[in-house]
Short mmCIF file of C-alpha atoms and ligand atoms in Angstrom, two decimals:
data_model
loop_
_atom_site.label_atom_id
_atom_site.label_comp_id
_atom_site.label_asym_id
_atom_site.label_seq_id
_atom_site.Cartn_x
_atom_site.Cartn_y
_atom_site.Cartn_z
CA UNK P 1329 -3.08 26.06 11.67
CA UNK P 1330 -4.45 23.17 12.90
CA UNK P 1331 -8.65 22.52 12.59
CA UNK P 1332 -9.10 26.02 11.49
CA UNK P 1333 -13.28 26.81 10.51
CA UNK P 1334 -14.82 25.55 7.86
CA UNK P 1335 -15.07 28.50 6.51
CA UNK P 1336 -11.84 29.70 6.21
CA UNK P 1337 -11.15 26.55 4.62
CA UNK P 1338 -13.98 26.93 2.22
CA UNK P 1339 -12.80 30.42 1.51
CA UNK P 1340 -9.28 29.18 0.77
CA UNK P 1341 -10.87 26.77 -1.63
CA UNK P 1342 -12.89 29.51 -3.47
CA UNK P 1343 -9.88 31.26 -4.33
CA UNK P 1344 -7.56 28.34 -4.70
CA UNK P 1345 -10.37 27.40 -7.71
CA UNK P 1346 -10.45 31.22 -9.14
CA UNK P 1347 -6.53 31.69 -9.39
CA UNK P 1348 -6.03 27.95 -10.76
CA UNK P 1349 -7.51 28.38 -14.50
CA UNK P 1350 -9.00 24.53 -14.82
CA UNK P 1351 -8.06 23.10 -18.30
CA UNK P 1352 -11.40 21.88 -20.13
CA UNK P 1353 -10.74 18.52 -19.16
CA UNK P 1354 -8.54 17.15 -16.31
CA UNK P 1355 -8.41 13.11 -16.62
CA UNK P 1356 -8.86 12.15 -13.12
CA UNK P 1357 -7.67 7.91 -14.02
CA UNK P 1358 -8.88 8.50 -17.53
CA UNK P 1359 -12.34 10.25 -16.56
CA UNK P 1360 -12.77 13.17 -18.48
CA UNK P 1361 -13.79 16.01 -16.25
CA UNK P 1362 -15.87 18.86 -18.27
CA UNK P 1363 -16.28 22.36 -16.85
CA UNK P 1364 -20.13 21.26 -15.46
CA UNK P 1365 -18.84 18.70 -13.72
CA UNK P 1366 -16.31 20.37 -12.19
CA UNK P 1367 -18.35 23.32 -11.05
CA UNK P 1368 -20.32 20.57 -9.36
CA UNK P 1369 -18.17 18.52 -7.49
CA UNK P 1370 -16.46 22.30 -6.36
CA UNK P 1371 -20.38 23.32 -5.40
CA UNK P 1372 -20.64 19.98 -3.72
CA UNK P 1373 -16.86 20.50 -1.73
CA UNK P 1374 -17.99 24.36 -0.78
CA UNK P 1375 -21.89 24.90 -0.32
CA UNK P 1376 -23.64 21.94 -0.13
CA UNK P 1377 -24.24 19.93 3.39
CA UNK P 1378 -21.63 17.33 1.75
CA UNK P 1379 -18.95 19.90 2.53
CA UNK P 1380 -19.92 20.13 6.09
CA UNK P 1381 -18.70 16.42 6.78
CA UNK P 1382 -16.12 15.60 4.23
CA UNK P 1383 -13.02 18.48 4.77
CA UNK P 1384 -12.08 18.68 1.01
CA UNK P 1385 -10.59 22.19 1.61
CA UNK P 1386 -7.57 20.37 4.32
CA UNK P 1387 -6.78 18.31 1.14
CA UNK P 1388 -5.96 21.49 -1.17
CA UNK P 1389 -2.33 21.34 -0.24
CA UNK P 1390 -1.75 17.75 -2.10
CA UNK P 1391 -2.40 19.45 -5.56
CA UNK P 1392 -0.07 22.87 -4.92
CA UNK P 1393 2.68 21.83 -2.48
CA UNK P 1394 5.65 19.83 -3.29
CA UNK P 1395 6.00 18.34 0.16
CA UNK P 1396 5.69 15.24 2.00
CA UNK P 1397 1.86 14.35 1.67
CA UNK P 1398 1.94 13.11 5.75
CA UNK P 1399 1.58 16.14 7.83
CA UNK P 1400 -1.15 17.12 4.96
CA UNK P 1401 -3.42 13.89 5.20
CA UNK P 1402 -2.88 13.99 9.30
CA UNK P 1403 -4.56 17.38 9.35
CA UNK P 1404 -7.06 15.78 7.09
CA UNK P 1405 -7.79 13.17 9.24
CA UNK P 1406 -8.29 15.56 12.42
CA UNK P 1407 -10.73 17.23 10.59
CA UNK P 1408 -12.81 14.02 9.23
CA UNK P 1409 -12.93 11.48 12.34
CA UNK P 1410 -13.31 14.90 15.10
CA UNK P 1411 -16.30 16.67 12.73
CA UNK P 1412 -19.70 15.63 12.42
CA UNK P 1413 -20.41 12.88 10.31
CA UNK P 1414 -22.08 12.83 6.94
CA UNK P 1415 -26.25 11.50 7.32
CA UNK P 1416 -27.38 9.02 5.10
CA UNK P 1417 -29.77 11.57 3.59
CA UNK P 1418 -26.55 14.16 2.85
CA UNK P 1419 -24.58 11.41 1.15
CA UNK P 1420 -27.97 10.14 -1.33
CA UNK P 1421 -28.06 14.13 -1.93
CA UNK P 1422 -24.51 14.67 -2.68
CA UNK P 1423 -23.96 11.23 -4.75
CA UNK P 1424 -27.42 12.70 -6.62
CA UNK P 1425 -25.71 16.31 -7.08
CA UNK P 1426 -23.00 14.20 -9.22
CA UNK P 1427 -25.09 12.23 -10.82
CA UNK P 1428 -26.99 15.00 -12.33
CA UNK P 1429 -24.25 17.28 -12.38
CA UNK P 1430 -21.78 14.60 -14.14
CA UNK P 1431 -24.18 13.10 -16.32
CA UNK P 1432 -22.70 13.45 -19.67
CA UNK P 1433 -18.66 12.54 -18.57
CA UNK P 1434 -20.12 9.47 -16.59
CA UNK P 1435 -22.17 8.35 -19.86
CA UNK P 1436 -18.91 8.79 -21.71
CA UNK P 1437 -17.02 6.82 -19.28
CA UNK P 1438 -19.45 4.53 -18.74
CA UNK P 1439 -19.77 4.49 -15.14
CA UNK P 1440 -23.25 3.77 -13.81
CA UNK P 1441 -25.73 5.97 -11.50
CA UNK P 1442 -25.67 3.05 -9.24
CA UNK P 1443 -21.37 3.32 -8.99
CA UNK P 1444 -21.48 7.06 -8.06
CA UNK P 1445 -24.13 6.13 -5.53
CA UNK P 1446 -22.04 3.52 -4.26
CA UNK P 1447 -19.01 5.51 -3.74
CA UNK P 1448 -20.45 7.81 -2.05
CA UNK P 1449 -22.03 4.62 0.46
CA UNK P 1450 -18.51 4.26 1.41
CA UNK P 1451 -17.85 7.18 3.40
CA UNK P 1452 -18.61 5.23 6.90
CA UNK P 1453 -16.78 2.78 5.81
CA UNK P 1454 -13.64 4.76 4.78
CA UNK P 1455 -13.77 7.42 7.66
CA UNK P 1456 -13.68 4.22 10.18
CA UNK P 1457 -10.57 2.45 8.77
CA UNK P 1458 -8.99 6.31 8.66
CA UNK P 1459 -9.71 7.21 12.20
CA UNK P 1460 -7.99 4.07 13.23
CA UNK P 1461 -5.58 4.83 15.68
CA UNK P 1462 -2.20 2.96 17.10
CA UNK P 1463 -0.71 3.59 20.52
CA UNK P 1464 2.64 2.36 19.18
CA UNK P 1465 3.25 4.35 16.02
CA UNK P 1466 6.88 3.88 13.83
CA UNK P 1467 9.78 5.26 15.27
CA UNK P 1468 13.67 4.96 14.22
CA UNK P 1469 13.44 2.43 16.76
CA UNK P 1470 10.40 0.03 15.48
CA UNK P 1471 11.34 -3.23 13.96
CA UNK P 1472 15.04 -2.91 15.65
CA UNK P 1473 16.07 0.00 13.72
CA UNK P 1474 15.86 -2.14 10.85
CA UNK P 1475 14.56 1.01 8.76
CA UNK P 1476 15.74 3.54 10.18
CA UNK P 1477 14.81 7.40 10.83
CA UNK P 1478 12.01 8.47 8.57
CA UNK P 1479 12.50 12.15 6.97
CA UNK P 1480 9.59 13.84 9.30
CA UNK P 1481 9.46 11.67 12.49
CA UNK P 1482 6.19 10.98 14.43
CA UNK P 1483 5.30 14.47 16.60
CA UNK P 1484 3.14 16.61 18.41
CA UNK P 1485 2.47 18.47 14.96
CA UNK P 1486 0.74 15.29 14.59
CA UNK P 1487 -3.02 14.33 16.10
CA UNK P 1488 -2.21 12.44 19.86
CA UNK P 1489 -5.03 12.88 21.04
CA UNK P 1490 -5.90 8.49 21.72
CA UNK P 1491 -2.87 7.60 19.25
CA UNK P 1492 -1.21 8.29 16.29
CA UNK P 1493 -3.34 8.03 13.07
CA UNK P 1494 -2.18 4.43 11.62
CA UNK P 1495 -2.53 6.38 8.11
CA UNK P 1496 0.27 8.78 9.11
CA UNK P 1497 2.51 5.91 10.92
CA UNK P 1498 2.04 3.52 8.00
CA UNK P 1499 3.05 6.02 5.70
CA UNK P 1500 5.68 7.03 7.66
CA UNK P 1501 7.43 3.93 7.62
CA UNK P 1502 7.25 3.64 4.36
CA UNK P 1503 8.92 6.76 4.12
CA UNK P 1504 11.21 5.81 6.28
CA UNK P 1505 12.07 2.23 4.10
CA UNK P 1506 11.98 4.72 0.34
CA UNK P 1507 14.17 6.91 2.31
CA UNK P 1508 12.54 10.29 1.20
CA UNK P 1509 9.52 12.03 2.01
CA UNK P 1510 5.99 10.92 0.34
CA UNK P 1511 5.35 13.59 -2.33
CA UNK P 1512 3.23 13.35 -5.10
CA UNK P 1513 6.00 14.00 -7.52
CA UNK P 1514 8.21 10.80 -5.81
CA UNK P 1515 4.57 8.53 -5.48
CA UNK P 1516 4.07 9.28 -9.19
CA UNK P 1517 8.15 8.55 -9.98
CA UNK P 1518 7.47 5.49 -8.44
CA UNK P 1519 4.55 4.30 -9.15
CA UNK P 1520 5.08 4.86 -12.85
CA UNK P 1521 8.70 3.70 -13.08
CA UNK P 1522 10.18 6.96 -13.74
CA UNK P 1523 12.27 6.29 -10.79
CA UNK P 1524 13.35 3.21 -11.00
CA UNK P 1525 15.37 2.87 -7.49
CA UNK P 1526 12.03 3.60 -5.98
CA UNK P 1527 10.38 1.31 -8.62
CA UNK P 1528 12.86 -1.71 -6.96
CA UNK P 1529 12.40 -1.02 -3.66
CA UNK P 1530 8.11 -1.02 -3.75
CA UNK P 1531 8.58 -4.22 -5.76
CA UNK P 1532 10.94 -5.43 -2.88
CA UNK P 1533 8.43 -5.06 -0.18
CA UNK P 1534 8.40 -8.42 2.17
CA UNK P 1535 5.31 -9.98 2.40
CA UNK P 1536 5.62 -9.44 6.01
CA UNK P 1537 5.31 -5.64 5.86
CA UNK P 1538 1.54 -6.65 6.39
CA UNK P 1539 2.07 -7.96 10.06
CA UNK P 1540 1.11 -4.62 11.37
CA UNK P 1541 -1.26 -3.81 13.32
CA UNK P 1542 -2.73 -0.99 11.83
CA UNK P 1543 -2.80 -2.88 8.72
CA UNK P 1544 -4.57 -5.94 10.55
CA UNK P 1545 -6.95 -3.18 12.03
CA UNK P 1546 -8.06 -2.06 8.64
CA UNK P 1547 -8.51 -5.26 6.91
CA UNK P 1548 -10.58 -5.89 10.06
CA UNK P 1549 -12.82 -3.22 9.77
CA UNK P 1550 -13.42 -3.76 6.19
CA UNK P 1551 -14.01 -7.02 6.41
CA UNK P 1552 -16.76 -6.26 9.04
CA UNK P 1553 -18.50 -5.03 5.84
CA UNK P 1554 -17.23 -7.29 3.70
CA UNK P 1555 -16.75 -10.78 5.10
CA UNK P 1556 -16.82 -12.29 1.85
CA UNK P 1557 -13.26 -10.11 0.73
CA UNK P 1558 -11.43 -12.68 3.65
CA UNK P 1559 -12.70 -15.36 1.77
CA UNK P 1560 -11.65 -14.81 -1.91
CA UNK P 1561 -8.91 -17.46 -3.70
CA UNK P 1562 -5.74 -15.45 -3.90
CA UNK P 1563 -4.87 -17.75 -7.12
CA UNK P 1564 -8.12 -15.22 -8.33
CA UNK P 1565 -7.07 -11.77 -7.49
CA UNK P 1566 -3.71 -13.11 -9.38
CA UNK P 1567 -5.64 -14.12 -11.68
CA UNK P 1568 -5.90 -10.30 -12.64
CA UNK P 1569 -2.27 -9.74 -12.94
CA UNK P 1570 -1.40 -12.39 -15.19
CA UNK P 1571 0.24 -14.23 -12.31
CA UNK P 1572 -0.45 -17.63 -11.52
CA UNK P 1573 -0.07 -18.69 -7.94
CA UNK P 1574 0.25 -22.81 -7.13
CA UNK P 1575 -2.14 -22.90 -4.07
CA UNK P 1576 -5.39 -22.65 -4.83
CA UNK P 1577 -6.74 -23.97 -1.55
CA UNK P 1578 -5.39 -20.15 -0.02
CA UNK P 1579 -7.30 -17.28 0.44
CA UNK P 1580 -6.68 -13.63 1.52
CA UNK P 1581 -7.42 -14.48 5.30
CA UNK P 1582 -5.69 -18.08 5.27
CA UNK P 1583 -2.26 -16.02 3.92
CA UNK P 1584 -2.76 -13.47 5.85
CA UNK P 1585 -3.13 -15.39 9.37
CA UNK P 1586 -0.14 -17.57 8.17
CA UNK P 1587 2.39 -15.03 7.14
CA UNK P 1588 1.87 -13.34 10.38
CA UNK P 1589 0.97 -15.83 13.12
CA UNK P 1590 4.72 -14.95 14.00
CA UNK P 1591 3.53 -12.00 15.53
CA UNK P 1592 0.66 -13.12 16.10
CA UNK P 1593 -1.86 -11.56 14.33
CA UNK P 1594 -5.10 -12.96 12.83
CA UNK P 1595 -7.92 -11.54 10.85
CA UNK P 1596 -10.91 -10.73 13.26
CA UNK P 1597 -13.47 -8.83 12.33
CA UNK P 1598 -15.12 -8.20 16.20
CA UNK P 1599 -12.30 -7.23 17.66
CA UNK P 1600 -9.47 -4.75 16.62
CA UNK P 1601 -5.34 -5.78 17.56
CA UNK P 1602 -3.86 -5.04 20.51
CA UNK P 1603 -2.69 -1.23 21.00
CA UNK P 1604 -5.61 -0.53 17.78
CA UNK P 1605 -8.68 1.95 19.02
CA UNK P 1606 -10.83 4.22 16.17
CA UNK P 1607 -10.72 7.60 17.22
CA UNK P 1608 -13.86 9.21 15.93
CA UNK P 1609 -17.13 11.71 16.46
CA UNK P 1610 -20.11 9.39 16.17
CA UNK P 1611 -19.05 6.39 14.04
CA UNK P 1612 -22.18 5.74 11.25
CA UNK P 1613 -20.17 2.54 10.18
CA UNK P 1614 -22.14 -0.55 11.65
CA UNK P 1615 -21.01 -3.55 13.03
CA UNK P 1616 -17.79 -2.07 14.23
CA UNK P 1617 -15.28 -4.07 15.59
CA UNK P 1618 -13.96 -3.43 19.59
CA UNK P 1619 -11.42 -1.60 20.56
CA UNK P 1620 -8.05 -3.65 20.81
CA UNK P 1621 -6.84 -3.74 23.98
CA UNK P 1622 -4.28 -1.28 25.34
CA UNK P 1623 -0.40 -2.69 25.23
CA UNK P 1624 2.78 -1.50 26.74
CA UNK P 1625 5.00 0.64 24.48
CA UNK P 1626 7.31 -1.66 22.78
CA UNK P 1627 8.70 -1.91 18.96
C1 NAG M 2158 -25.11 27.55 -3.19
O1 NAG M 2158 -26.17 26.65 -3.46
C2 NAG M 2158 -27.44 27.29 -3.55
C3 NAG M 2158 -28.53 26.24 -3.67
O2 NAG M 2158 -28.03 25.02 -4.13
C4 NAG M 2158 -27.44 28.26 -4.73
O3 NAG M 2158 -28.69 28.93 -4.81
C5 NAG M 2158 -26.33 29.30 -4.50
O4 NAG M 2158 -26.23 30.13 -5.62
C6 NAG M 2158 -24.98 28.59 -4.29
N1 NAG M 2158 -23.97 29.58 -3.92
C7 NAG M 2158 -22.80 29.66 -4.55
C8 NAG M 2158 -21.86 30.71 -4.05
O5 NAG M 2158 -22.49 28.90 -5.44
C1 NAG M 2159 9.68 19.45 -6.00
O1 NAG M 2159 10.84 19.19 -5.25
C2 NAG M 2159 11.88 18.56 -5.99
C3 NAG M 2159 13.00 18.20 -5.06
O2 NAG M 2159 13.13 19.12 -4.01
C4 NAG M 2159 12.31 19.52 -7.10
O3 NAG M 2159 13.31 18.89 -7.87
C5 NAG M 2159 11.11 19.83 -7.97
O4 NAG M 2159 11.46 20.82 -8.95
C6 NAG M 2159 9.96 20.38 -7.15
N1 NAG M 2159 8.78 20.53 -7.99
C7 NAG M 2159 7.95 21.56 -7.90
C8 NAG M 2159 6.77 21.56 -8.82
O5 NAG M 2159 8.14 22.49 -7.11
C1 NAG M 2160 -22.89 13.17 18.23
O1 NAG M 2160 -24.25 13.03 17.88
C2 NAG M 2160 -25.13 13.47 18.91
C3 NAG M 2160 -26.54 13.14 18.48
O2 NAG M 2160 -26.74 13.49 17.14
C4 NAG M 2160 -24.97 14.97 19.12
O3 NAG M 2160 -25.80 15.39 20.16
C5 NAG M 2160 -23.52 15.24 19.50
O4 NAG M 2160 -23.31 16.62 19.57
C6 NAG M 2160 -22.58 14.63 18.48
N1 NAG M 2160 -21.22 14.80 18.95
C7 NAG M 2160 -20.38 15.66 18.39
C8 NAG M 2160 -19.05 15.78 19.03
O5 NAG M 2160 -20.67 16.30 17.39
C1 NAG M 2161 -27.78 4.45 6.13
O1 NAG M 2161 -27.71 3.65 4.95
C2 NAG M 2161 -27.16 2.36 5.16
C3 NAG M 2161 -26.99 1.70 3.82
O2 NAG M 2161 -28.02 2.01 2.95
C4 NAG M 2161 -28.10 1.59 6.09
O3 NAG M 2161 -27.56 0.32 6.33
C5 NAG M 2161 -28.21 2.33 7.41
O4 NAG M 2161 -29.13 1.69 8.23
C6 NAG M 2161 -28.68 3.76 7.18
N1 NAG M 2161 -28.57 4.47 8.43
C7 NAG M 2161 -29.53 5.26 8.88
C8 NAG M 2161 -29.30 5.93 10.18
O5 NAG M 2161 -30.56 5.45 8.23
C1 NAG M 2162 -28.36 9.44 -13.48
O1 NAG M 2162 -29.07 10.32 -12.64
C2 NAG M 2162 -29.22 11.63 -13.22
C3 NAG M 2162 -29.84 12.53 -12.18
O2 NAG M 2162 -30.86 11.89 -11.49
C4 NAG M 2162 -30.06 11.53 -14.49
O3 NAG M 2162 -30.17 12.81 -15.08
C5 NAG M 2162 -29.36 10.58 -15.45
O4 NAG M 2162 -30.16 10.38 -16.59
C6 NAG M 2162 -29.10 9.24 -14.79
N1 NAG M 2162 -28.30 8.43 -15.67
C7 NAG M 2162 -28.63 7.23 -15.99
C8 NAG M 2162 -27.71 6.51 -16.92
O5 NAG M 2162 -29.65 6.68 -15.57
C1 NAG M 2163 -6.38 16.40 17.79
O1 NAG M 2163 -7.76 16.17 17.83
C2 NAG M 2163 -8.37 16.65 19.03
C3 NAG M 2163 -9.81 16.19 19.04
O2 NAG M 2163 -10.54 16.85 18.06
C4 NAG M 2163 -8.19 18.15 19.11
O3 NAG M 2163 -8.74 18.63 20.31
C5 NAG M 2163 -6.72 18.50 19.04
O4 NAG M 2163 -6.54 19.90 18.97
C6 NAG M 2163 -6.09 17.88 17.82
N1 NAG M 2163 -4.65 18.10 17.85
C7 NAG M 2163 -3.95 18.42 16.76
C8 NAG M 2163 -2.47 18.59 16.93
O5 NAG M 2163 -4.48 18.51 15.66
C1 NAG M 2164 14.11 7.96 -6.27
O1 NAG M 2164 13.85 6.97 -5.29
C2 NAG M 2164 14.90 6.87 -4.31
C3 NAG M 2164 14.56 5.69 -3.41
O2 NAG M 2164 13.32 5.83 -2.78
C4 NAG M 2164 14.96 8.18 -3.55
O3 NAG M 2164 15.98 8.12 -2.57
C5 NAG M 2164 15.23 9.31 -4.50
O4 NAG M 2164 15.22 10.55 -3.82
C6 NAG M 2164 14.19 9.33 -5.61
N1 NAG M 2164 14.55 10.35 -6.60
C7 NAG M 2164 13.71 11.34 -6.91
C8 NAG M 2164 14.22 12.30 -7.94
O5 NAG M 2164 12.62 11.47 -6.39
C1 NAG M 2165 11.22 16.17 4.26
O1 NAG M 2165 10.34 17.23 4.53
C2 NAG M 2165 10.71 17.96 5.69
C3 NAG M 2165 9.59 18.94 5.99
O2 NAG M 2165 9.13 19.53 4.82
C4 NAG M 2165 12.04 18.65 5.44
O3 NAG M 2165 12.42 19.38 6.59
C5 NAG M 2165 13.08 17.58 5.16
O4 NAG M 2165 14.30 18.19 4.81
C6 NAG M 2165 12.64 16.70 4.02
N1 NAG M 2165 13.57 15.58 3.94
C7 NAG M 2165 14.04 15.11 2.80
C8 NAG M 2165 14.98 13.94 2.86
O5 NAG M 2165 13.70 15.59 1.71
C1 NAG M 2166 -0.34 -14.05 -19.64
O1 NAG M 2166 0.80 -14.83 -19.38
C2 NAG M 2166 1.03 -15.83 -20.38
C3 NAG M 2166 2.18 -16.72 -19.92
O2 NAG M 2166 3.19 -15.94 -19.30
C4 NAG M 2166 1.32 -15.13 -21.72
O3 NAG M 2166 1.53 -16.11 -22.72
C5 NAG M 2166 0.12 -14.26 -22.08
O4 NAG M 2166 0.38 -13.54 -23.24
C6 NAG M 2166 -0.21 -13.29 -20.93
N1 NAG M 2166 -1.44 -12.60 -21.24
C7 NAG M 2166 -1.58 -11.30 -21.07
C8 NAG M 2166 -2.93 -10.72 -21.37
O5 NAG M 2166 -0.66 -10.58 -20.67
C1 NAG M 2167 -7.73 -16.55 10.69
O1 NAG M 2167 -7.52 -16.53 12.09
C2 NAG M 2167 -8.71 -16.31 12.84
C3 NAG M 2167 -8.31 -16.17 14.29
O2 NAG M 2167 -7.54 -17.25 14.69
C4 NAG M 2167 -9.65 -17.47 12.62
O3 NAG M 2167 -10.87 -17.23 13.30
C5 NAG M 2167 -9.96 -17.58 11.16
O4 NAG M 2167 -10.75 -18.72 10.92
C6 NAG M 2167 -8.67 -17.70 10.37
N1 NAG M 2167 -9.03 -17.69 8.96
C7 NAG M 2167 -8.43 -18.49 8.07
C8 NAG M 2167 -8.95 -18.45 6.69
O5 NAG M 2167 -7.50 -19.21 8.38
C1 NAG M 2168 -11.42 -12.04 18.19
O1 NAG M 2168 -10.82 -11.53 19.38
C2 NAG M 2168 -11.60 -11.79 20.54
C3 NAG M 2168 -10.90 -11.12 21.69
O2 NAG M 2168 -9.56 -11.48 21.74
C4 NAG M 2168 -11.72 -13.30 20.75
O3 NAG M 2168 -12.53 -13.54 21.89
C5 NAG M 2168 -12.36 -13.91 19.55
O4 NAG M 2168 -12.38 -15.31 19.67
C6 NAG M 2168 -11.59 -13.54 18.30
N1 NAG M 2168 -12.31 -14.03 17.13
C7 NAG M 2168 -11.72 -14.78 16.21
C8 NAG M 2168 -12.58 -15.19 15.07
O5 NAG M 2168 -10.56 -15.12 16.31
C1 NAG M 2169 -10.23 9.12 23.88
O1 NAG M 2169 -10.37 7.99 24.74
C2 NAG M 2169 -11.25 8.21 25.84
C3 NAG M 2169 -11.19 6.98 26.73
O2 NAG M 2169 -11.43 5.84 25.96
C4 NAG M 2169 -12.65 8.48 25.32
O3 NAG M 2169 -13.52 8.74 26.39
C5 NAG M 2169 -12.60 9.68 24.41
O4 NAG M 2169 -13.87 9.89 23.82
C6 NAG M 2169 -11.58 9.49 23.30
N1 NAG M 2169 -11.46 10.70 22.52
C7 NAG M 2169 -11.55 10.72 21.19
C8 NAG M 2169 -11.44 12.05 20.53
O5 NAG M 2169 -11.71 9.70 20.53
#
């Protein structure tokens, strides 16, 4: 099953697209999404150079299967960091190809030429913080048991090869603290409020759920791009949510160094944590940070 061609997968896609009759419009976060458009993002996912580096097709399962969306985003993963990556000139073509293609629903939605072309300058960016790696992935054991088993434990079926995806161990201790497997269905029950146990419990997550090093790892790597993001009040992203916050002295990098200098763990954009490696085919991102250093297994 696992890394089968491209196109097989592009194949599966093809007829994934003819049996599922599209509705007219599908709001995608309240962008309306006309048949044009849609027959050019699915030209852009199945024959276009775009579809070469970015593995759409391993995706397909999130919008037909009911099941835990780990395993799925794993295989994913395999595919993006172990292919060849996207060129600059393939991403300008394929952020172009939407552009053109899109041009009426982004006009209606108001979303700029410049946006679209922006997205699509974040594929480095986003296929380095999801080919981070961990060498000490969650287990029934990690944080003393604390959490407990997670529904589909860490395995073989999973990518080893230099670690455990941090996407698929992250998620899977959040699985592991909801107590159920991540499907769409339970993300959306949750998310919107519809299940309200699950509603409690994200609300209840401890600030310290951050000290992690695969966490630490991303934030690194973005802020590598991004060195400003460290620096931002945290009173001002509150800001946003209607939520006033007394300290306006802190920002994201000052909270995050002090809620887990227990561990310790600091913000450091040259260097990745300890036991934290990317695991990728010819990085494009620049300014990477190292490799942490290897650990010894522990929890
Ligand atoms: C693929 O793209 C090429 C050029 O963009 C076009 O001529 C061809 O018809 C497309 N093939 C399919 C199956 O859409
Ligand atoms: C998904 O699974 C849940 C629980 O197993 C079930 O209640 C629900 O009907 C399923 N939904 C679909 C679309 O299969
Ligand atoms: C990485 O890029 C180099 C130069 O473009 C190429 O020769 C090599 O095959 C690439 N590696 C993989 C695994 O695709
Ligand atoms: C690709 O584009 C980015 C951003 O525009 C630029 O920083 C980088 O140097 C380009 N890389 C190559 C190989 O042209
Ligand atoms: C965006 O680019 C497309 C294709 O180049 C063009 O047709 C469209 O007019 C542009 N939209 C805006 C708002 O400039
Ligand atoms: C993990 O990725 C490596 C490198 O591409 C590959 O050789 C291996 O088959 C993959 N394993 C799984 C289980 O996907
Ligand atoms: C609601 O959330 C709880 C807690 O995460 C979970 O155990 C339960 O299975 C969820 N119910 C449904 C119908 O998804
Ligand atoms: C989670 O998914 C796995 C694999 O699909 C399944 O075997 C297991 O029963 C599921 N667990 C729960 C609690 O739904
Ligand atoms: C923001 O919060 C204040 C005080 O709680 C409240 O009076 C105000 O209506 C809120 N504004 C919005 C946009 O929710
Ligand atoms: C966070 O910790 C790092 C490493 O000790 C340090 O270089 C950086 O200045 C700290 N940032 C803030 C805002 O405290
Ligand atoms: C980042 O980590 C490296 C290696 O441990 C260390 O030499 C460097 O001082 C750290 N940088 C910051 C800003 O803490
Ligand atoms: C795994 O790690 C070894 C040693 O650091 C490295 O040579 C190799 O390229 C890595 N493989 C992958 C797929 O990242």
């Amino acid at each position: 099953m696992k890394f089968a061609t491209s196109a097989a997968l592009f194949a599966g896609l093809a007829a994934v697209s003819a049996q599922v009759n599209l509705p007219s419009t599908i709001p995608i976060l309240g962008f309306p999404f006309g048949q044009q458009c849609q027959q050019t993002v699915l030209g852009l996912f199945t024959n276009s150079s775009f579809g070469q580096c970015f593995p759409a097709p391993a995706l397909l399962p999130l919008l037909s299967s009911n099941g835990s969306i780990i395993p799925v985003l794993d295989n994913f993963m395999t595919e993006l960091c172990y292919m060849q990556p996207c060129s600059n000139a393939t991403l300008t073509q394929a952020a172009q190809t939407i552009e053109a293609g899109c041009a009426s629903d982004l006009a209606t939605s108001k979303v700029s030429n410049q946006t679209i072309a922006t997205i699509f300058g974040l594929y480095p960016l986003i296929r380095e913080v999801l080919c981070l790696k961990t060498s000490n992935p969650y287990t029934a054991q990690s944080y003393g048991g604390f959490l407990g088993a997670p529904p589909i434990p860490i395995s073989s079926a999973y990518n080893q090869t230099n670690g455990t995806f941090c996407v698929s161990s992250v998620l899977t201790q959040l699985s592991a603290y909801f107590g159920t497997n991540l499907t769409i269905p339970f993300i959306a029950s949750a998310v919107t409020g519809a299940n309200s146990t699950a509603q409690q419990l994200a609300l209840g997550i401890q600030p310290n759920f951050a000290c992690n090093e695969c966490l630490f790892g991303g934030i690194d790597v973005v802020e590598a791009a991004y060195p400003a993001l460290g620096q931002v009040p945290i009173a001002a992203i509150l800001q946003y949510a209607n939520v006033s916050y007394p300290d306006q002295t802190a920002t994201v990098n000052s909270l995050l160094n002090s809620t887990c200098a227990y561990k310790p763990l600091a913000v450091n954009t040259t260097q990745l944590p300890a036991g934290i490696v990317v695991s990728i085919v010819n990085s494009t991102f620049p300014n990477a940070p190292a490799n942490g250093p290897a650990t010894t297994m522990s929890t």
